[in-house]
C-alpha positions as MATLAB code, in Angstrom:
seq = 'MRAALYTRISEDDGTALGITRQEQDTRTEAERRGWEVVRVYSDNDVSATRSKRRPEYERLLSDIRSGVVNALVIWDADRLTRTPREGEDLIELVETMGLHLANVTGSEDLSTSDGRLVFRIKVAVARREVEQMSKRLKRKFEERAHAGKPHGQVPYGFRRVDGRDVAEPAEAAVIQEAARRLLAGDSLRSIVGDLNARNISAPRSATWSSAILRQMLMRSSLAGLRQYQGKVVGPAESDAVISKETHERLVALLTDPTRRTNRAGSEHRHLLSGIARCGREGCDGFMYRQPGAKVATPSGGEKRKPDSYACGSCFKVRRKQDDVDATVEEWLLTRLAEPDAVNLFPFGNPVEAQTARDQLEAIDSNLDFIMDELRANKITRRQFDRGNTPLHAEREVVERRLRAALPRTVVDFDFNDVMGSWDKLKMPQKRALLEIVADVTILPSGSGRRFDRDLIVVQERGAA';
ca = [
     -34.983   76.555  -18.868;
     -33.077   75.255  -21.957;
     -33.591   71.531  -21.011;
     -31.566   68.653  -22.497;
     -33.206   65.266  -22.666;
     -30.975   62.211  -22.415;
     -32.005   58.712  -23.032;
     -29.903   55.200  -22.811;
     -30.436   51.707  -23.180;
     -27.565   48.893  -23.017;
     -29.112   46.343  -25.485;
     -31.768   47.135  -28.196;
     -33.307   44.778  -30.136;
     -33.071   46.719  -33.477;
     -36.542   48.568  -33.001;
     -35.142   51.244  -30.420;
     -38.677   51.256  -28.918;
     -36.921   51.481  -25.409;
     -35.246   54.613  -26.334;
     -38.609   56.027  -27.912;
     -40.556   55.420  -24.810;
     -37.697   57.119  -22.515;
     -37.912   60.076  -24.656;
     -41.798   60.349  -24.699;
     -41.767   60.023  -21.061;
     -38.783   62.518  -20.225;
     -40.774   65.376  -22.896;
     -43.804   64.921  -20.929;
     -41.967   65.809  -17.649;
     -40.029   68.840  -19.455;
     -43.484   70.139  -20.348;
     -45.257   69.299  -17.133;
     -42.179   71.662  -15.435;
     -42.310   74.416  -18.414;
     -39.186   73.770  -19.608;
     -38.219   74.364  -23.379;
     -36.506   71.152  -24.714;
     -33.779   72.200  -27.307;
     -31.659   69.227  -27.466;
     -32.025   65.451  -27.317;
     -29.081   63.376  -26.625;
     -29.687   59.522  -27.090;
     -27.038   56.772  -26.668;
     -28.636   53.306  -27.966;
     -27.503   50.280  -27.409;
     -24.657   51.488  -25.336;
     -23.607   50.515  -21.593;
     -22.898   53.070  -19.008;
     -20.212   51.313  -17.911;
     -16.800   53.071  -17.464;
     -14.900   50.964  -19.893;
     -17.726   51.932  -22.900;
     -17.400   55.384  -24.601;
     -20.713   57.107  -24.870;
     -20.890   59.744  -27.714;
     -23.819   61.503  -27.295;
     -23.275   61.420  -23.350;
     -20.010   63.572  -23.723;
     -21.490   65.561  -26.132;
     -24.267   66.734  -23.493;
     -21.638   67.232  -20.920;
     -19.534   69.420  -23.308;
     -23.206   71.448  -24.028;
     -23.799   71.993  -20.316;
     -20.237   73.301  -19.483;
     -20.769   75.603  -22.387;
     -24.070   76.928  -21.579;
     -25.967   75.218  -24.328;
     -28.624   73.940  -22.097;
     -29.032   74.409  -18.123;
     -31.688   72.208  -17.395;
     -31.480   68.022  -18.099;
     -34.163   65.242  -17.864;
     -33.464   61.863  -17.238;
     -35.694   58.730  -17.086;
     -34.000   57.289  -13.855;
     -30.196   57.879  -12.381;
     -29.260   54.525  -14.051;
     -29.925   55.678  -17.429;
     -27.353   58.463  -17.075;
     -24.608   56.946  -15.247;
     -23.404   53.613  -13.384;
     -20.027   54.973  -12.165;
     -19.610   57.056   -9.134;
     -17.189   58.877  -10.564;
     -19.274   60.028  -13.376;
     -22.015   60.996  -10.545;
     -19.817   63.232   -8.709;
     -18.770   64.785  -11.961;
     -22.664   65.868  -12.600;
     -23.071   66.813   -8.997;
     -20.066   69.332   -9.475;
     -21.852   70.583  -12.763;
     -24.880   71.005  -10.645;
     -22.953   73.095   -8.132;
     -20.646   75.412  -10.520;
     -23.038   75.738  -13.747;
     -26.458   75.688  -11.953;
     -28.012   72.459  -13.566;
     -31.234   71.617  -13.062;
     -31.737   67.965  -13.127;
     -35.442   66.485  -13.286;
     -35.966   62.552  -13.165;
     -38.994   60.830  -14.527;
     -38.951   57.946  -11.924;
     -37.330   59.685   -8.799;
     -37.264   62.656   -7.235;
     -33.732   63.773   -5.796;
     -32.829   67.202   -6.122;
     -29.289   67.481   -6.683;
     -29.169   71.126   -4.913;
     -29.713   69.631   -1.907;
     -27.753   67.401    0.560;
     -30.513   64.884    0.849;
     -31.262   64.743   -2.983;
     -27.052   64.415   -3.741;
     -27.444   61.360   -0.801;
     -30.174   59.747   -2.627;
     -28.657   60.182   -6.208;
     -25.157   58.680   -4.767;
     -26.710   55.610   -3.355;
     -28.839   55.011   -6.660;
     -25.368   55.328   -8.734;
     -23.612   52.768   -6.278;
     -26.485   50.397   -6.292;
     -26.562   50.545  -10.315;
     -22.752   50.083  -10.259;
     -22.969   46.944   -7.884;
     -25.605   45.470  -10.219;
     -23.157   46.020  -13.022;
     -20.431   44.146  -11.166;
     -22.756   41.279  -10.271;
     -23.856   40.920  -13.491;
     -20.689   40.951  -14.957;
     -19.646   38.301  -12.280;
     -22.515   36.171  -13.055;
     -21.631   36.440  -16.863;
     -17.751   35.703  -16.291;
     -18.995   32.507  -14.223;
     -21.238   31.367  -17.407;
     -18.614   32.071  -19.768;
     -16.020   29.763  -17.549;
     -18.476   27.136  -17.132;
     -19.399   27.094  -21.060;
     -15.474   27.180  -21.852;
     -14.986   24.074  -19.373;
     -17.662   22.332  -20.884;
     -16.438   22.832  -24.289;
     -18.998   24.963  -25.731;
     -18.104   27.971  -28.067;
     -18.517   31.423  -27.518;
     -18.483   34.719  -28.982;
     -17.944   35.090  -32.851;
     -17.696   31.954  -35.156;
     -13.999   31.734  -35.779;
     -12.461   31.463  -39.137;
     -12.572   27.873  -40.582;
     -15.884   27.021  -38.856;
     -19.987   27.845  -38.966;
     -21.999   27.356  -36.030;
     -24.908   24.852  -36.036;
     -27.267   24.315  -33.239;
     -24.606   25.893  -30.998;
     -21.635   23.987  -31.908;
     -18.919   24.925  -34.315;
     -18.451   22.502  -37.386;
     -15.687   22.701  -39.939;
     -16.464   24.962  -42.697;
     -15.017   23.060  -45.628;
     -13.379   25.767  -47.882;
     -11.764   27.851  -44.904;
     -10.685   24.532  -43.335;
      -8.870   23.530  -46.409;
      -7.115   27.004  -46.126;
      -5.927   26.469  -42.814;
      -4.863   22.927  -43.216;
      -2.420   24.184  -46.434;
      -1.216   26.832  -44.248;
      -0.154   24.841  -41.276;
       1.162   22.429  -43.831;
       3.353   24.804  -45.737;
       4.645   26.501  -42.580;
       5.694   23.226  -41.039;
       7.463   22.599  -44.263;
       9.387   25.500  -44.164;
       7.924   28.175  -45.643;
       7.483   31.451  -44.527;
       4.474   33.496  -43.224;
       4.959   36.254  -45.604;
       5.341   33.668  -48.703;
       2.075   32.013  -47.875;
       0.154   35.350  -47.294;
       1.246   36.352  -50.512;
       0.331   33.412  -52.000;
      -3.171   33.643  -50.371;
      -3.494   37.116  -51.336;
      -2.810   36.511  -55.085;
      -5.194   33.620  -55.061;
      -7.870   36.326  -53.884;
      -9.096   33.923  -50.862;
     -10.244   36.491  -48.313;
      -8.688   36.623  -44.559;
     -10.878   36.243  -41.302;
     -12.709   39.746  -41.236;
     -10.606   41.356  -43.835;
     -10.467   41.518  -47.492;
      -6.299   40.387  -47.454;
      -4.072   38.462  -45.178;
      -1.239   39.945  -43.234;
       1.567   37.762  -41.692;
       0.079   39.022  -38.242;
      -3.681   37.641  -39.187;
      -2.179   34.173  -40.202;
       0.183   33.982  -37.258;
      -2.641   34.532  -34.954;
      -5.135   32.179  -36.798;
      -2.606   29.184  -36.594;
      -2.034   29.621  -32.894;
      -5.682   29.166  -31.964;
      -6.117   26.052  -30.165;
      -9.788   25.496  -31.375;
      -8.402   24.540  -34.355;
      -7.127   21.286  -32.638;
     -10.759   20.615  -31.236;
      -9.489   22.242  -27.679;
     -11.270   25.305  -25.462;
      -9.417   28.098  -24.488;
     -10.254   30.296  -21.760;
      -8.559   33.448  -20.784;
      -5.446   32.417  -22.693;
      -5.282   28.959  -21.032;
      -6.684   25.710  -22.838;
      -9.219   24.199  -20.354;
      -9.991   20.937  -22.344;
     -11.560   19.594  -25.414;
     -14.262   21.431  -27.357;
     -17.450   20.429  -28.666;
     -16.184   21.990  -31.947;
     -14.592   19.943  -35.000;
     -10.816   19.721  -35.095;
      -9.670   20.757  -38.609;
      -6.028   19.720  -37.837;
      -4.638   17.440  -35.203;
      -3.266   18.281  -31.767;
       0.173   17.243  -32.699;
       0.137   19.509  -35.611;
      -1.260   22.517  -33.264;
       1.927   21.729  -30.824;
       4.393   21.885  -33.660;
       2.770   25.077  -35.099;
       2.590   26.660  -31.383;
       6.414   25.283  -31.034;
       7.559   26.878  -34.384;
       5.514   30.235  -34.154;
       6.744   30.866  -30.931;
      10.205   29.956  -30.892;
      12.220   32.909  -29.926;
      14.971   31.992  -32.402;
      13.110   32.203  -35.261;
      14.005   34.667  -37.748;
      11.107   37.133  -38.789;
       9.922   40.440  -40.189;
      13.098   40.630  -42.440;
      12.992   43.433  -44.474;
      12.013   43.434  -48.082;
      10.623   41.066  -50.233;
      11.202   37.168  -49.843;
      14.385   36.064  -50.608;
      14.795   33.755  -53.693;
      18.149   33.142  -53.502;
      20.111   30.234  -51.360;
      22.678   32.628  -49.512;
      21.359   36.357  -49.960;
      21.008   37.796  -46.199;
      22.474   34.389  -44.779;
      26.347   34.430  -46.082;
      28.679   36.838  -44.078;
      31.458   39.196  -45.793;
      34.979   38.152  -44.589;
      36.497   41.175  -45.060;
      38.464   42.261  -41.817;
      36.523   44.532  -39.420;
      33.002   44.278  -41.654;
      31.050   40.959  -41.111;
      27.799   42.373  -43.178;
      25.414   40.345  -44.926;
      26.123   39.325  -48.645;
      22.928   39.880  -50.830;
      22.249   38.945  -54.353;
      23.124   41.350  -57.211;
      21.480   40.867  -60.672;
      24.204   41.393  -63.070;
      24.437   44.653  -65.199;
      25.441   45.306  -68.915;
      28.777   47.015  -69.349;
      30.758   48.511  -72.262;
      33.893   46.200  -73.889;
      36.917   48.193  -75.242;
      35.824   47.173  -78.864;
      32.448   49.334  -78.432;
      30.200   46.316  -77.631;
      28.528   45.474  -74.513;
      28.533   42.484  -72.101;
      26.593   41.703  -69.134;
      28.441   40.698  -66.123;
      27.020   37.648  -64.058;
      24.714   37.869  -61.184;
      26.533   37.965  -57.930;
      26.440   38.327  -54.309;
      28.102   41.511  -52.862;
      28.211   42.734  -49.300;
      25.569   45.132  -48.325;
      27.783   46.834  -45.817;
      31.486   47.632  -47.045;
      30.452   47.162  -50.963;
      33.925   45.859  -51.184;
      33.610   42.056  -51.688;
      31.512   40.369  -54.664;
      31.423   36.813  -55.991;
      29.806   35.422  -58.946;
      26.417   33.883  -57.418;
      26.301   30.495  -59.410;
      29.883   29.224  -58.193;
      29.215   30.269  -54.593;
      25.926   28.372  -54.646;
      27.518   25.349  -56.296;
      30.096   25.281  -53.774;
      28.172   25.834  -50.840;
      25.408   23.178  -51.984;
      28.438   20.405  -52.700;
      29.518   21.070  -49.306;
      26.353   21.154  -47.478;
      24.703   17.788  -49.211;
      28.243   15.994  -48.928;
      27.658   16.562  -45.028;
      24.099   15.687  -45.133;
      24.908   12.680  -46.529;
      27.326   11.491  -43.703;
      25.677    9.009  -41.055;
      25.586   11.540  -38.270;
      23.677   14.299  -40.212;
      20.507   13.812  -38.601;
      22.239   15.007  -35.298;
      22.584   18.376  -36.751;
      18.844   19.219  -36.161;
      17.433   20.266  -33.196;
      14.427   17.303  -33.007;
      14.176   17.896  -29.088;
      13.134   15.278  -26.993;
      10.885   12.780  -28.663;
      10.377   10.408  -25.333;
       9.464   13.469  -23.219;
       7.333   15.050  -25.680;
       5.286   11.950  -25.783;
       5.377   11.172  -22.228;
       3.859   15.030  -21.852;
       1.192   14.409  -24.442;
       0.012   11.325  -22.492;
       0.209   13.188  -19.086;
      -1.979   16.130  -21.073;
      -4.554   13.157  -22.238;
      -4.756   11.994  -18.711;
      -5.470   15.670  -17.006;
      -8.020   16.421  -19.715;
      -9.546   13.037  -18.893;
     -10.010   14.219  -15.358;
     -11.418   17.514  -16.068;
     -13.888   15.916  -18.380;
     -14.885   13.425  -15.650;
     -15.490   16.358  -12.666;
     -17.199   18.250  -15.235;
     -19.452   15.251  -15.876;
     -20.000   15.020  -11.938;
     -20.776   18.814  -11.667;
     -23.288   18.344  -14.542;
     -24.946   15.385  -13.177;
     -25.291   17.473   -9.706;
     -23.027   14.610   -7.943;
     -20.360   17.338   -6.709;
     -20.872   20.745   -5.539;
     -19.657   24.036   -7.307;
     -17.004   24.121   -4.552;
     -15.902   20.657   -4.934;
     -15.662   21.690   -8.782;
     -13.324   24.374   -8.022;
     -11.519   22.098   -5.627;
     -10.549   19.517   -8.364;
     -10.715   21.801  -11.438;
      -8.043   24.875  -10.197;
      -5.219   22.635   -9.480;
      -5.690   20.484  -12.656;
      -5.364   23.661  -14.798;
      -2.131   24.480  -12.743;
      -0.810   21.125  -13.660;
      -1.780   21.348  -17.255;
       0.084   24.587  -17.915;
       3.202   23.189  -16.528;
       2.857   19.882  -18.564;
       2.354   21.929  -21.620;
       5.373   23.922  -21.276;
       7.474   20.857  -20.724;
       5.839   19.615  -24.236;
       7.087   23.040  -25.776;
      10.405   22.374  -24.664;
      10.682   19.085  -25.934;
       9.360   19.607  -29.310;
      11.584   20.716  -32.455;
      12.196   24.303  -32.694;
      12.541   24.085  -36.495;
      11.016   21.645  -38.978;
      12.377   20.666  -41.973;
      11.185   17.370  -43.827;
      14.221   15.756  -45.088;
      15.035   12.174  -46.296;
      18.414   11.318  -45.349;
      18.746    8.524  -47.237;
      17.938   10.423  -50.457;
      20.308   13.606  -49.640;
      19.756   14.875  -53.582;
      16.287   13.713  -54.276;
      15.067   15.777  -50.890;
      17.196   18.722  -51.810;
      15.899   18.730  -55.124;
      12.282   18.954  -53.889;
      12.514   21.284  -51.559;
      11.401   25.103  -51.922;
      14.048   27.810  -51.725;
      12.581   29.074  -48.565;
      13.057   25.341  -47.273;
      16.419   25.068  -48.494;
      17.649   28.663  -46.629;
      16.069   27.374  -43.479;
      17.870   24.079  -43.597;
      21.294   25.755  -44.584;
      20.835   28.177  -41.412;
      20.427   25.368  -39.448;
      23.477   23.430  -40.389;
      25.954   26.003  -41.627;
      27.390   29.600  -41.644;
      28.965   30.715  -44.564;
      31.692   33.090  -45.022;
      32.861   34.793  -48.496;
      36.579   36.169  -48.379;
      37.697   38.923  -50.254;
      39.938   38.271  -53.142;
      42.099   40.489  -55.752;
      40.121   42.305  -58.790;
      40.415   40.399  -61.689;
      41.201   37.030  -59.978;
      39.416   33.447  -60.941;
      37.152   32.067  -58.860;
      38.611   30.257  -55.812;
      36.636   27.716  -54.095;
      38.893   27.968  -50.482;
      37.854   31.486  -50.434;
      34.125   30.402  -49.538;
      34.557   29.190  -46.380;
      31.645   26.728  -45.003;
      31.539   25.909  -41.217;
      29.096   23.475  -39.546;
      27.305   25.817  -37.255;
      28.534   25.572  -33.559;
      32.036   24.125  -34.584;
      34.976   25.633  -33.076;
];
């Protein structure tokens, strides 16, 4: 008999003593039977559930099928598998490959119907233990979540002290800066580029990406809220590094389906690049900034053409950038100075938003109350569930109502000082503001004609 030993343990304390003891016992059993041990397969610190991959177990099966080994010694059936489907695969190998199985702690013989029955029962019992353990752990994690206690890895922005997540000053400052800049109109891409240029490490990564930053800023734990299975279940015991209102605004902004993301190329640094449209009949392509090029003059010298906006689709419409920018800025600042300019911005419904916030606060207070009652053994678990489940359903509805009442795009702007506010904005903010207010179309003109402001059509967005 060319025997293989298979050992496995789900959780190892780093000493590998459990695996070592299993190997000693299985080797002794092989010697007792007179089998030659040719291979040892060990999956240390690996679960035997179907969702976990066991490299050595897979290699063992391959070697059995290829005839490298024809006998197998295990410590117990549940060390080999806890999945009935895998158990049937092993029984099939015994029948088709003539595999001999020895069990240190059992005596089942898979070549007989009674032995197969005992083996199947053991695997089924082991599977039930896994499912019961999973159920207990889920209930434990749920209770910890409702109690606001942390679980899992320490998130970026925090460090764990005595079972509580407290703010880590340097990382919390990065989060606060990113949130502030995003709400002020900066794009994820520009913030990411700046953080990487400053050599600030991302969570579990050397560099930031837009996806990493977006995912981090969406975390409810930043606002001192505990989340479980994708839903906020109440306040957390952890510190809050941003306010609940800031968190609400970030979620509203980053989940806004009308928000333009993932634009190709680098961050736009010019007011109308990728915003203005070509007015040539049948085109409607986007206009992009083109740097001026040096050209030869009839006298043999050279001159530099001015920077311009050119159509990226038909390539037949081009206008001097400075003149176009000046025309559009003049129209925009004039419109923003008018008394009703504030109505151009989708500020949402502040009354409805505050009502929703008040309702969320009342729901969270009730959630805290029933959790305290459960901890004090004043109510049963069933009574807790009867109160807890509908409150969370109600909270989800109110959260949706709050998101709908919040502004979809946030631009800080003082309408009492239009020119001063405009000059303080960075280019991404200026572009965001312009896109909210206006549509710009650049009409074609004949070659060599002087700049004509009337061929730059600026129309209030949504106007007929």
